[in-house]
Structures are given as C-alpha cells and as structure tokens.
Coordinates of C-alpha atoms in Angstrom, one line a residue:
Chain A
X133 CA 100.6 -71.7 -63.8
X134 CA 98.9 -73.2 -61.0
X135 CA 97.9 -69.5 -59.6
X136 CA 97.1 -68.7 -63.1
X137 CA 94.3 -71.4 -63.1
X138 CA 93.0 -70.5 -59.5
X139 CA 92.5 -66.8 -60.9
X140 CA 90.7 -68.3 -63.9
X141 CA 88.5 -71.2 -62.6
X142 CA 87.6 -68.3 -60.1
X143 CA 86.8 -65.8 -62.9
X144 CA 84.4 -68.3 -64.3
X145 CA 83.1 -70.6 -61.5
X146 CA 83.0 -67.9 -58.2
X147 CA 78.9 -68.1 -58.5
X148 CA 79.1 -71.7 -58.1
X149 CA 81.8 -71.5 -55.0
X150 CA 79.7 -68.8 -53.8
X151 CA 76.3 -70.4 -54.5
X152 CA 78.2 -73.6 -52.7
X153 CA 79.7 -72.0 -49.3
X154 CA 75.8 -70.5 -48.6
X155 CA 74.6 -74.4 -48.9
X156 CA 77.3 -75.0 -46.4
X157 CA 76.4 -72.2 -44.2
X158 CA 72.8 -73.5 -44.6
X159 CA 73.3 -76.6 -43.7
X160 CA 75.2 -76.5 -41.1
X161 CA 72.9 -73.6 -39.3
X162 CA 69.6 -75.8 -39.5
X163 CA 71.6 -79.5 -38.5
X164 CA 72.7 -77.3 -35.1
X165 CA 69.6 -75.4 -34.5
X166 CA 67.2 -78.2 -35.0
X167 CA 70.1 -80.7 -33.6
X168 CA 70.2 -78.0 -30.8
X169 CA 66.0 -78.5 -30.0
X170 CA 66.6 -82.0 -30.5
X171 CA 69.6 -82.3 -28.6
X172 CA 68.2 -80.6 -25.3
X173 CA 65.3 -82.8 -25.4
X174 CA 68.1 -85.7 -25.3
X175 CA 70.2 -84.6 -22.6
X176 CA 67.1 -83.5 -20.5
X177 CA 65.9 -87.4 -20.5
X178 CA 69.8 -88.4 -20.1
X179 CA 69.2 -85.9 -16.6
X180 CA 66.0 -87.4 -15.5
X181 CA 65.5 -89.7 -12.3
X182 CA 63.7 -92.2 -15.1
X183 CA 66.4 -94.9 -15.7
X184 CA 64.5 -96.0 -18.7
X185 CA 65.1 -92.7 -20.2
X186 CA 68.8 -92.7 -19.2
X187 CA 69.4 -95.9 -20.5
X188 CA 68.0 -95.4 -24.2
X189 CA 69.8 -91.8 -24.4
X190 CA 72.8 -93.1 -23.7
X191 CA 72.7 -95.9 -26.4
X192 CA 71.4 -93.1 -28.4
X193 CA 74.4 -90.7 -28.0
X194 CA 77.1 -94.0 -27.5
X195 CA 76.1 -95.0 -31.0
X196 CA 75.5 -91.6 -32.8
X197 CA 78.9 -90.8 -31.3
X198 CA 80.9 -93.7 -31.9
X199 CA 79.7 -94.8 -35.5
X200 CA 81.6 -92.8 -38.6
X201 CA 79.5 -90.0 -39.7
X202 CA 79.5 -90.9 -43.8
X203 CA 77.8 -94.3 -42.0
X204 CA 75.4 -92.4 -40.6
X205 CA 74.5 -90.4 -43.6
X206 CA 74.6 -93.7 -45.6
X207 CA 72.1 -95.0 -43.5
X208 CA 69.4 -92.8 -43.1
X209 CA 69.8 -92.1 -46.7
X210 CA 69.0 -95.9 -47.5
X211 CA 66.8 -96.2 -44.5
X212 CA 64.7 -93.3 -44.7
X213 CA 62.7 -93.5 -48.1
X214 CA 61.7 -96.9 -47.0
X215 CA 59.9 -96.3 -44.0
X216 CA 58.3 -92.7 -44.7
X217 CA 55.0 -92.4 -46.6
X218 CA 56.5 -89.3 -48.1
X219 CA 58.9 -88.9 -51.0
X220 CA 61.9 -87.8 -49.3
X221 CA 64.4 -86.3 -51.9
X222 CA 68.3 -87.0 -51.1
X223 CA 69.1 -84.0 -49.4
X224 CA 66.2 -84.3 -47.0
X225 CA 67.5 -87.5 -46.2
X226 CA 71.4 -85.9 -45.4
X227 CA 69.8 -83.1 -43.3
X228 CA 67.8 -85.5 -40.8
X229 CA 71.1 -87.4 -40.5
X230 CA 73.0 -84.3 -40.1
X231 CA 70.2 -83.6 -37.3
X232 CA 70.3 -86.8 -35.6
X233 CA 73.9 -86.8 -35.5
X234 CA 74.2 -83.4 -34.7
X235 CA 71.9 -83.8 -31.5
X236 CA 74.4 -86.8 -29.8
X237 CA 77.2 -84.2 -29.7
X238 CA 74.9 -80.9 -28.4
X239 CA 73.3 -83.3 -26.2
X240 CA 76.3 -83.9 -24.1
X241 CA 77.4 -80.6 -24.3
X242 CA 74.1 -79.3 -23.0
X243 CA 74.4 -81.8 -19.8
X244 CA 77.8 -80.7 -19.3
X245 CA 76.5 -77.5 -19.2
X246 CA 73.5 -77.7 -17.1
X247 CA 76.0 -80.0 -14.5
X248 CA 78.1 -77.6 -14.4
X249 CA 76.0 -75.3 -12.8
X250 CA 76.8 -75.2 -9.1
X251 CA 74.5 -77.7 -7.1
X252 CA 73.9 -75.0 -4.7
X253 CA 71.4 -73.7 -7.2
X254 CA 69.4 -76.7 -7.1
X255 CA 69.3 -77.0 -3.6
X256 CA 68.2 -73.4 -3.5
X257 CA 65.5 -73.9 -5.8
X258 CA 64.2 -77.1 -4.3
X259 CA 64.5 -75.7 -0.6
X260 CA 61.9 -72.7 -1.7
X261 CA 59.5 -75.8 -2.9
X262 CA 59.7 -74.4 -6.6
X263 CA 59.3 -78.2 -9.2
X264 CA 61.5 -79.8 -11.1
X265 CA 60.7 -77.6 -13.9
X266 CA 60.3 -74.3 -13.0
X267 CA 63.7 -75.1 -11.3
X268 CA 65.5 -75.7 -15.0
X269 CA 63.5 -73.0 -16.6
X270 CA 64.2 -70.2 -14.3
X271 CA 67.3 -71.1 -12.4
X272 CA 69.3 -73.7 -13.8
X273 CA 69.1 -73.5 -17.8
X274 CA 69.5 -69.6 -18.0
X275 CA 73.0 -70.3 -16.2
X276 CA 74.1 -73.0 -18.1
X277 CA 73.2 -71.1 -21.3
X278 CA 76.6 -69.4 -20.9
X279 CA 78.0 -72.5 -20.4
X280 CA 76.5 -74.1 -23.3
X281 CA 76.4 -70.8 -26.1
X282 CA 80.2 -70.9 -26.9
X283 CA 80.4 -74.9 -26.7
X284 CA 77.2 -74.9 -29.4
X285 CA 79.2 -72.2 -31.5
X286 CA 81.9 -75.3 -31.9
X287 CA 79.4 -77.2 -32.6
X288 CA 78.1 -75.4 -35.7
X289 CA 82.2 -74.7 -37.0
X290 CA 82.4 -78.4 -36.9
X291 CA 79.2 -78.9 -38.9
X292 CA 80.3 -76.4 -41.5
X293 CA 83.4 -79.2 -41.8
X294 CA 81.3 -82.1 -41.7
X295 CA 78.8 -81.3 -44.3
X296 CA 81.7 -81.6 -46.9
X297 CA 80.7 -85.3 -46.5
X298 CA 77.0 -84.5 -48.0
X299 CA 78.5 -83.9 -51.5
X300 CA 78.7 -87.8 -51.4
X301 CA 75.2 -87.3 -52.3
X302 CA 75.8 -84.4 -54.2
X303 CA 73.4 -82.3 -52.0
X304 CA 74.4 -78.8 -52.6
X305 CA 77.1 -77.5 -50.6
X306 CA 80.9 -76.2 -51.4
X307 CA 82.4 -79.8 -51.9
X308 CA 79.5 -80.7 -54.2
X309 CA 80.7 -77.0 -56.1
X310 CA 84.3 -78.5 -56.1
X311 CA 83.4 -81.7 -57.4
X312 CA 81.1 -79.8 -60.1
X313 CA 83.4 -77.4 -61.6
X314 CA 86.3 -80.0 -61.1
X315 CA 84.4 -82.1 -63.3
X316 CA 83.6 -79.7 -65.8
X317 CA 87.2 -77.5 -66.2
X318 CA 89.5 -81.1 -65.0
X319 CA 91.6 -78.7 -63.0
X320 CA 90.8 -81.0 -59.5
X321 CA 94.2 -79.0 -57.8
X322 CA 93.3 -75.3 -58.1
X323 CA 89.4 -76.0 -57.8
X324 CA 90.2 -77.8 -54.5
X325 CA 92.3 -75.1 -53.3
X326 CA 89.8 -72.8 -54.1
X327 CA 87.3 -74.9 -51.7
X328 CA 89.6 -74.9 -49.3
X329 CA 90.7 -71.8 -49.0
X330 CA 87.2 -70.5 -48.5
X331 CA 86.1 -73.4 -45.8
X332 CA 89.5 -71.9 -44.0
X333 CA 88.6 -68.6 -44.5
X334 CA 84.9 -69.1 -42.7
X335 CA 85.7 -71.2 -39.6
X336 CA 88.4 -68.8 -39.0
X337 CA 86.2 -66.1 -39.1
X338 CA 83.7 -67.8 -37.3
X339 CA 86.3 -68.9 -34.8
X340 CA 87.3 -65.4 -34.5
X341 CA 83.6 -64.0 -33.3
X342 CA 82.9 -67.3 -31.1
X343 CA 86.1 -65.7 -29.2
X344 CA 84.4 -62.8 -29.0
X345 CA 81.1 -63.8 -27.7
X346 CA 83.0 -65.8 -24.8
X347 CA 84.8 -62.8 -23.8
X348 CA 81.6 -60.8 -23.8
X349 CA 80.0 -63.6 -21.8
X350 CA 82.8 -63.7 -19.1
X351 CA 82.4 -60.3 -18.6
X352 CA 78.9 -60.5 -17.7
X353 CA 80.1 -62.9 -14.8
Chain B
X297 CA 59.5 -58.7 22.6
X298 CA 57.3 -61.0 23.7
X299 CA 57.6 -64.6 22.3
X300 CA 56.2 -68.1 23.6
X301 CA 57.3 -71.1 22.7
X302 CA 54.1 -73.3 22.3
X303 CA 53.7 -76.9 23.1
X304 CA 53.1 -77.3 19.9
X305 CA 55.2 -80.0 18.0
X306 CA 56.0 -78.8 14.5
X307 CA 58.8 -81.6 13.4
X308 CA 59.3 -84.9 14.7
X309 CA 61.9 -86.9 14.0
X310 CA 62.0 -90.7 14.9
X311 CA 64.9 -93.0 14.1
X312 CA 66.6 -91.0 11.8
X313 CA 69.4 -92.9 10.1
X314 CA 71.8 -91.7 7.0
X315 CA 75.1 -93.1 5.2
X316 CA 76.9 -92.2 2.5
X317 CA 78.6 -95.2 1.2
X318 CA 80.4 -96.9 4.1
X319 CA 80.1 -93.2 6.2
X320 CA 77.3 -93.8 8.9
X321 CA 76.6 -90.0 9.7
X322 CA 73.4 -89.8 11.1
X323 CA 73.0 -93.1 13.8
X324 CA 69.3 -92.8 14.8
X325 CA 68.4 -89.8 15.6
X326 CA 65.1 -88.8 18.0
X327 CA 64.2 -84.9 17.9
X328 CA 61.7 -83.0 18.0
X329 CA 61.2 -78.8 17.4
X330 CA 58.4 -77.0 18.7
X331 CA 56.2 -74.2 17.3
X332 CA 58.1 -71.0 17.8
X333 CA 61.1 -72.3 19.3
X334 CA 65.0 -71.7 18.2
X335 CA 67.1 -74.6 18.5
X336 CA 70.8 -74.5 17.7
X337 CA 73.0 -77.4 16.8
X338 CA 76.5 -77.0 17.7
X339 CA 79.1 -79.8 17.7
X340 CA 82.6 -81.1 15.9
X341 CA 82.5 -80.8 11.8
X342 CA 81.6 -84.6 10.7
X343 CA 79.3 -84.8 13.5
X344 CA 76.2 -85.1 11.5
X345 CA 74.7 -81.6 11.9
X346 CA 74.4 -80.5 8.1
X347 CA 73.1 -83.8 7.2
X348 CA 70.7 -83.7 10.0
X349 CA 69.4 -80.2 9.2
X350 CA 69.6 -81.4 5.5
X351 CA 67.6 -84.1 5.9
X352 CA 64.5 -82.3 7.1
X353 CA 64.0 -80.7 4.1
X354 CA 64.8 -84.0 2.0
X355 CA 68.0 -82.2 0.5
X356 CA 69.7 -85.4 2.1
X357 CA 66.9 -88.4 1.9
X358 CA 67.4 -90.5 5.2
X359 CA 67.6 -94.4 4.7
X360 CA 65.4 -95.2 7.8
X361 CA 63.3 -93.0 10.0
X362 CA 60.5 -91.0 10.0
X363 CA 60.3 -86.9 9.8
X364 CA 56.9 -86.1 10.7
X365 CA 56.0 -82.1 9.8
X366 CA 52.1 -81.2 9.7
X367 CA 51.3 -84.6 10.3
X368 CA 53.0 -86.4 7.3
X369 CA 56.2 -88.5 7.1
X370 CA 58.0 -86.4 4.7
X371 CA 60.9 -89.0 5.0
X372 CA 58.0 -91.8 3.6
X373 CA 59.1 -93.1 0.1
X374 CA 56.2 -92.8 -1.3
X375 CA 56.5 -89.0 -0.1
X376 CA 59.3 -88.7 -1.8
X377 CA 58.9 -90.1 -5.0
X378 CA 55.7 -88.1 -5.7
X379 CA 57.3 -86.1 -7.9
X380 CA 58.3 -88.5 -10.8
X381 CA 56.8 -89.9 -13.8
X382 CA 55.3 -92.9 -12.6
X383 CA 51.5 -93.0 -14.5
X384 CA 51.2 -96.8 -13.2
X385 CA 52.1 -96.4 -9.5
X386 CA 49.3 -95.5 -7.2
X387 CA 49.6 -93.5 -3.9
X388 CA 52.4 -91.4 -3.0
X389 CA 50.1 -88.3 -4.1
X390 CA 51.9 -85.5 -1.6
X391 CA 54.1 -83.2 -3.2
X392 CA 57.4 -82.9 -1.3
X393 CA 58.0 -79.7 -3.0
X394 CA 54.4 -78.4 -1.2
X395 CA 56.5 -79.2 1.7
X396 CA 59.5 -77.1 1.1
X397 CA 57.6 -74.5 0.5
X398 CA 57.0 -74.1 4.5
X399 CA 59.9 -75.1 5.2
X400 CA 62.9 -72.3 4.6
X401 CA 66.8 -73.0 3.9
X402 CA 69.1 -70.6 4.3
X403 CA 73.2 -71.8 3.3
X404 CA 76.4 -71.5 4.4
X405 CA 77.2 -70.4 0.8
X406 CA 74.2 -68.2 0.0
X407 CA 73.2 -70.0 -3.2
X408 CA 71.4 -66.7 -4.3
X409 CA 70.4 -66.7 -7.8
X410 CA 73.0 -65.1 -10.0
X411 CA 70.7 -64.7 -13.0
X412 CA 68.1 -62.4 -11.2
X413 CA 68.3 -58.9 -9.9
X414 CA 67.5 -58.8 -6.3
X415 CA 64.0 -58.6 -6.6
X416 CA 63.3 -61.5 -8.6
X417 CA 65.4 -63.7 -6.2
X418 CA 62.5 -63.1 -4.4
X419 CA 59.8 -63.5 -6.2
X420 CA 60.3 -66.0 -8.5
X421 CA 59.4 -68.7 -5.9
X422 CA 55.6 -67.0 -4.5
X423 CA 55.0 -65.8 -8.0
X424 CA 55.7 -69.2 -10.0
X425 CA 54.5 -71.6 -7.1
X426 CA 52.2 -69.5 -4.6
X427 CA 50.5 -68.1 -7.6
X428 CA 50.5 -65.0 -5.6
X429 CA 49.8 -62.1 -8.0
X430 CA 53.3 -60.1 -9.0
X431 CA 52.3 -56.6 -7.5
X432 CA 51.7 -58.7 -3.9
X433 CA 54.7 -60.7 -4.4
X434 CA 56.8 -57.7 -5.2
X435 CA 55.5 -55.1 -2.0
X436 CA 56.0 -57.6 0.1
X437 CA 59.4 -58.2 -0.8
X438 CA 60.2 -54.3 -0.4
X439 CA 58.8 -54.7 2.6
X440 CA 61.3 -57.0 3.4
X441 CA 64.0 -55.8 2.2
X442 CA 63.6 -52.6 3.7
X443 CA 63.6 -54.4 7.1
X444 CA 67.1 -56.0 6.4
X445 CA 68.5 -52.5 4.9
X446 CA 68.7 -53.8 1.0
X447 CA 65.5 -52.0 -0.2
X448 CA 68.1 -49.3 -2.4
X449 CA 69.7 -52.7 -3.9
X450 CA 66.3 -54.0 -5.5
X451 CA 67.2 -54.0 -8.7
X452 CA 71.1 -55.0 -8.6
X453 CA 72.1 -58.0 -9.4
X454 CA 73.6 -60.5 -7.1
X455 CA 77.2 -60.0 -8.1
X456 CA 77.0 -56.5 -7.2
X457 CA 76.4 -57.3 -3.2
X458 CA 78.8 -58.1 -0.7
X459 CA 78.4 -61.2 1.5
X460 CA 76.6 -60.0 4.4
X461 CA 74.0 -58.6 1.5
X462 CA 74.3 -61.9 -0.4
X463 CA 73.0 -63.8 2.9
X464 CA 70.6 -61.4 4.3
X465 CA 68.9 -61.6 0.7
X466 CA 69.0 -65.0 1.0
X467 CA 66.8 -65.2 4.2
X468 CA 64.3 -62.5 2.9
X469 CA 64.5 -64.9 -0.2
X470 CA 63.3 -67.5 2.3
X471 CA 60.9 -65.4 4.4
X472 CA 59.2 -64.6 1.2
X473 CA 57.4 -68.0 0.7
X474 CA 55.9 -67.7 4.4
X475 CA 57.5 -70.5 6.0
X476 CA 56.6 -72.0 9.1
X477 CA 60.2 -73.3 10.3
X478 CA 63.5 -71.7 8.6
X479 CA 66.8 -73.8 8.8
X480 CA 69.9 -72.3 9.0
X481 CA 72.8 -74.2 7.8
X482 CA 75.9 -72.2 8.8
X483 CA 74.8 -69.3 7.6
X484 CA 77.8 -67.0 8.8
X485 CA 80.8 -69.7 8.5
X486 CA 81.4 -68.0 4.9
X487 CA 81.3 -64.9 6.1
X488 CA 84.1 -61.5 6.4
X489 CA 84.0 -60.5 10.1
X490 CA 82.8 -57.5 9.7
X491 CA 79.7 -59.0 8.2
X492 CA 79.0 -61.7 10.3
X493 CA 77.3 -59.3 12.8
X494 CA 74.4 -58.1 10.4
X495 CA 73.4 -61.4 9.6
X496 CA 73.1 -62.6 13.0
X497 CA 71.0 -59.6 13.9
X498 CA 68.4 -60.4 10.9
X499 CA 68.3 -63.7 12.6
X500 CA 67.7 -62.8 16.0
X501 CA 65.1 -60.4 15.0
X502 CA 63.5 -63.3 13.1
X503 CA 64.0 -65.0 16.6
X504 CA 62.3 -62.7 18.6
X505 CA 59.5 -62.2 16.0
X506 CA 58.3 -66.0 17.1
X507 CA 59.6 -67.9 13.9
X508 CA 60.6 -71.3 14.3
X509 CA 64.0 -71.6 13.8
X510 CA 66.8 -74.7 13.4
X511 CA 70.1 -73.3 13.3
X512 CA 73.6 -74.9 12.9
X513 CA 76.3 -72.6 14.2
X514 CA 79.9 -71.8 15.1
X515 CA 78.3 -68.9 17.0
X516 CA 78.4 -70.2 20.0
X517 CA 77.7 -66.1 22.0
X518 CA 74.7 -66.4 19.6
X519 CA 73.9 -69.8 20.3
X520 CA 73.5 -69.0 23.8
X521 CA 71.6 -65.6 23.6
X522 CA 69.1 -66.7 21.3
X523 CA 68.1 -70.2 21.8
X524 CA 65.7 -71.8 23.7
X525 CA 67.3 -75.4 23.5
X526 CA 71.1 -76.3 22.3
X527 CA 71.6 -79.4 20.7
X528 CA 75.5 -80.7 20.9
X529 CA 75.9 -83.9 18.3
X530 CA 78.7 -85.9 18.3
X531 CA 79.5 -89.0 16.1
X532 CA 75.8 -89.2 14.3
X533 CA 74.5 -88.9 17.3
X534 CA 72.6 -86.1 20.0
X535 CA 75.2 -86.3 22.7
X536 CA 73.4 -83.9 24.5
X537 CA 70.8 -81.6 25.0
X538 CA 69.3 -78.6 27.2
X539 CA 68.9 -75.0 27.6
X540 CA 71.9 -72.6 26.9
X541 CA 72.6 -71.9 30.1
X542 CA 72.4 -76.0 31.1
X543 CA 74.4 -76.5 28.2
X544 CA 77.6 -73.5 28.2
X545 CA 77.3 -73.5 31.9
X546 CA 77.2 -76.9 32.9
X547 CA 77.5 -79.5 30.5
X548 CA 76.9 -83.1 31.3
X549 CA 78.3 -84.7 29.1
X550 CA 82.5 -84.9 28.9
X551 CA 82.2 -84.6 25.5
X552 CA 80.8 -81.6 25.3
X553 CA 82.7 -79.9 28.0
X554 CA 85.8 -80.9 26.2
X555 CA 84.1 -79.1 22.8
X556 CA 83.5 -75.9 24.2
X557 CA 86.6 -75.8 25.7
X558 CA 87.9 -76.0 22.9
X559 CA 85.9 -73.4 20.9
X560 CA 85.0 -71.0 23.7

C-alpha cells in the first residue's frame, strides 16, 4: 500500500521532485562557490598580522558558527529587505544567508588548509625576498589547494542538506517539492520518502566522487 | 683559485639578544662577517647557532640589538614592520623583503617548492620580484644548474629528486636572486651519506668563487678546509673564535676543546 503510493505519487509528481533536487543542487553550488570567494577573503584577514582584522573575523565566524542556521536564514530574511534599496525577493534573501553562513565554515577550512602547509615554505619564500603576496599566490595557496579541495567538497554535501531548511520560505528546492505535492496528494509518508530517498541517493554519490578526487590528489603527492 | 677576503664589513651585528618565552638563546651577541669571507658556526645543539643565523635574515626577529647589512639596521622595528598595512604610520619605508633578496638561505630541510618543476623553483623569485625578463631568468638558471649537474632534471618536479638534488637545487634556488651573502643552516644534517659529499662540493666551489658565506655545520673536516674564521657558540653566547687551524688545533677555550673532543 505504502509502496503502491510511492510508485504513484512518483508517476505523477517526479517533474516536481526532479524540478526540486536541481534547486537543491543549485543552491547549494552558488552558497559554496560564492561562500568559497567569500570565505577565502575571511580567512585571509583571520591570517593577517592586522589584529583588527583578526579580531572582527573571528566574531564573524564565532557567531556564524555558533548561531542555528534557520536563525540565520530568519534573519537576513527579515533584515535584508529593510536595509537594501532594492526589492529583494525571498529566495534572494535565503541565498545571501546561505552565503554568509556558508563562508564561516570554508573560512576555517581554508586557514586550516593554508596552516597546514609546512612553515618551511614560508620561510623559503621570505628568505628569497619574494612579499607577502606573491608568497600565498605562488607558494603557499597552490599547496593548500589540496588541502582545502576535498574539505570544500564536504562543504558543498552539507549544503545540499542544509538547504532543506529554505523550504521554510518555500524557495524552490526538494523539501519545498515535498511540502508541495504533500499538500496537494495528503500522502506526507511516501512523498517524504520519496525526498529522502533522492537527497540519500545524491550525497552518496557525491560522497562517492569526493573519495575519488582525494585519492587522485594523494597520488599526485 | 684566487679569493681575498676584503676588509670590507658586510654584516654587523651589535648586541644581539633573542628568547623564546622563558628560553634566553641568543645572550648578546657581537659579530661581524666580512666581504667574501666563509665563517662557520659550529657548537652544541641549543647553543644558539640556528637562531643566530636565523636572525640575520629576520626569519627569527631579535628583541634587542642591531644587525647592520648595507648600512641599515635590518633588526630596526620600523625595518621590520614596513611591510604591513599601516596608512597612518610614518617612516619605516625599507622593505625587509628588498633585504632578503641579497641575502640567501639555504635549510637543513631543503624547503624546495613542491608545486614547481625544477625550473620554476628558480625563477619564480627573479621573475616575480627582480622583474628580470623570463628568457634571462631562465638561461641563467641552466646555467646554473648545469654547474651543479641538474641541468637534465629541469623540468622534473621536486618529488622526483633525491636529497643531495633536493639541496643542491636549493642553493642554485638561492644563487639565482644574486645574493651578496648566503647562509647555510645545516644544510647536510638531513642528508644520506652518500649525498652529503656533493653538496659540500657546491658549497666549497661557491667558497672559492669569493661568495660570502655563513655556514652552521656538523662538518667539522669542511669547517676546517674551507673557512676563514670558526665561530664555536655555547650557551647563547660566542665562546670562541679564530681561524680553523687556531680553533681545531688549539683551542682556547675548555669548552671548546671538550666539544671537539667529542665530535672529532
């Protein structure tokens, strides 16, 4: 019976899934590559000898990081129409939240990475007389790429999990999909296995080719 | 080979003093090298020679003292802060990294650049800082590396080279910015036997070829063949110094008799 309806809601309702899981996929690739830009901009500041800069970054990434995310959505949903000129529509509201919060997590995973990079690079660098940022362009930031790819690839198999939280807002996305054809067949148990069972379907896969890249980056060691 | 060592100061260093935390390592330290000379610094590990040779290249930034090379106090603060954003602070206008540029480092650990093929190692620093057009840049580094026997590895990749290569790269990767004084820090204590001998040739060619060289060493048979002054530290301090032969053949100081007896 329960099978049964699966099949069926699937039969009528797989453009809306469909439709649904490539707003997921969406949204979670533009919060992590704009949260990426953003996020090395962050943890470049956190790394400079300015203790100013230190200082806000890390009230920036302490509060990003240890305030609920649905908050945070909440917030610049309420927040932003009333201080930008421009007509900001829901979902552009979700996204620069997304963004924002996005950019706390990759910024500490880009420090991480560009500290793990063995110090005797910088001295290296420095001792040739070569500045602060050729150093990071040239020396430092292409090795910590490798730490830093598969830890970003995380990142975005996180966000396509977190974005289930836009369909608060009903910005379009696979929970919003649930939540539609839930509301239109009232079959919310089969609908939300059918949700589920394509968010577990994706991470795995993306889970499975994150592996991948990581082997292939080892073996360029 | 014909070399002179000129009267000519090239570092001075007055009252050098460094700590880390509670750790006094460097207790005031009075040196000075001249132009074209080698001077080795050999002593007890924790004796303050890495720091010391550290320090003249600001890798380590000394609390008190003065390093004076081409006529400026490197060690100055206001030297050293050059570098940062500071659009409200006045002076402090020399670049320490201008600096660096004639002074070379070569490590105990190589710290070549993983992420570039031999070549680029050496390069990347005239190219992007020198300015010095690519073609130039990249003759003269054949040129170089044909002198130290790496010419058919130009286009490997670090990985690729064993640690003799690793090391030798690294002081062409040096030589490359034109230096006027190279420091060595123990630049064959990570080093196979078997390898230890090719580096120390490079560097006693580079010895003979009249560049100014500080080297700290476990070598003492090279300390004495190609120096023209050994300095033996002890405790943060420059116990004592003189030629090789004053040195290994008669030391002074009961310290330092007691050190090479135990490393000889």
């Amino acid at each position: 019976m329960f099978l049964e309806n699966m099949i069926k809601i699937w039969q009528r309702y797989d453009y809306v899934f469909i439709n649904g899981l490539f707003g997921t996929l969406w949204l979670a690739l533009i919060t992590v590559v704009v949260g990426t830009i953003l996020g090395t901009f962050v943890a470049l500041m956190r790394l400079s000898r300015s203790k100013i800069l230190y200082a806000i970054t890390g009230v920036y990434i302490e509060v990003l990081r240890g305030t609920p995310i649905l908050l945070q959505l909440y917030f610049f949903w309420l927040l932003l129409p009333k201080i930008v000129p421009i007509t900001m529509s829901d979902t552009a509201c979700i996204i620069v939240a997304l963004i924002v919060n996005s950019s706390a997590y990759v910024a500490e995973v880009i420090r991480a990475g560009i500290q793990a990079v063995d110090k005797g690079q910088t001295e290296a660098a420095k001792s040739l007389g070569m500045s602060d940022r050729n150093m990071m362009q040239h020396i430092i930031l292409p090795q910590a790429i490798k730490n830093i790819l598969p830890a970003l690839g995380n990142e975005f198999i996180v966000m396509v999990k977190e974005t289930s939280l836009a369909s608060v807002f009903f910005v379009g996305e696979l929970m919003t999909a649930y939540k539609t054809v839930q509301s239109t067949t009232f079959l919310a148990l089969p609908s939300l296995t059918i949700a589920g069972l394509i968010y577990l379907i994706v991470t795995f896969v993306l889970t499975k080719l994150l592996k991948l890249l990581e082997r292939r980056l080892k073996a360029s060691d | 080979m014909t070399k002179q060592v000129q009267d000519q100061v090239i570092i001075r260093v007055e009252g050098l003093s460094k700590s880390f935390g509670k750790l006094h390592v460097l207790k005031g330290i009075d040196q000075h090298v001249n132009l074209g000379e080698v001077v080795s610094i050999i002593g007890p590990s924790g004796s303050g020679k890495s720091t010391f040779l550290r320090c003249l290249n600001l890798l380590e930034t000394p609390e008190e003292g003065h390093i004076w090379f081409d006529g400026v106090d490197i060690a100055d603060k206001k030297v050293r802060n050059a570098r940062r954003f500071r659009p409200f602070s006045r002076g402090g206008v020399i670049d320490i990294d201008k600096h660096r540029q004639k002074i070379g480092m070569v490590f105990q650990h190589f710290n070549v650049f993983p992420n570039l093929t031999v070549l680029e190692n050496i390069t990347i620093a005239p190219t992007l800082e020198k300015k010095i057009p690519k073609a130039q840049a990249v003759a003269r580094a054949e040129e170089l590396l044909e002198k130290v026997g790496l010419l058919d590895k130009r286009d490997e990749y670090p990985r690729k080279l064993s640690g003799g290569q690793k090391q030798r790269l690294a002081i062409v990767r040096a030589l490359a910015m034109e230096p006027e004084v190279i420091l060595f820090d123990e630049p064959t204590s990570a080093l196979d036997p078997e390898m230890v001998k090719d580096v120390l040739t490079v560097i006693k060619d580079l010895a003979e070829s009249g560049m100014t060289i500080v080297i700290v060493t476990h070598e003492m048979g090279f300390a004495r063949e190609v120096s023209d002054r050994v300095l033996f530290m002890e405790d943060g301090r420059i116990a004592e110094e003189g030629t090789p032969e004053e040195i290994f053949g008669n030391p002074k100081n009961p310290r330092t008799a007691e050190f090479l007896s135990k490393v000889l």
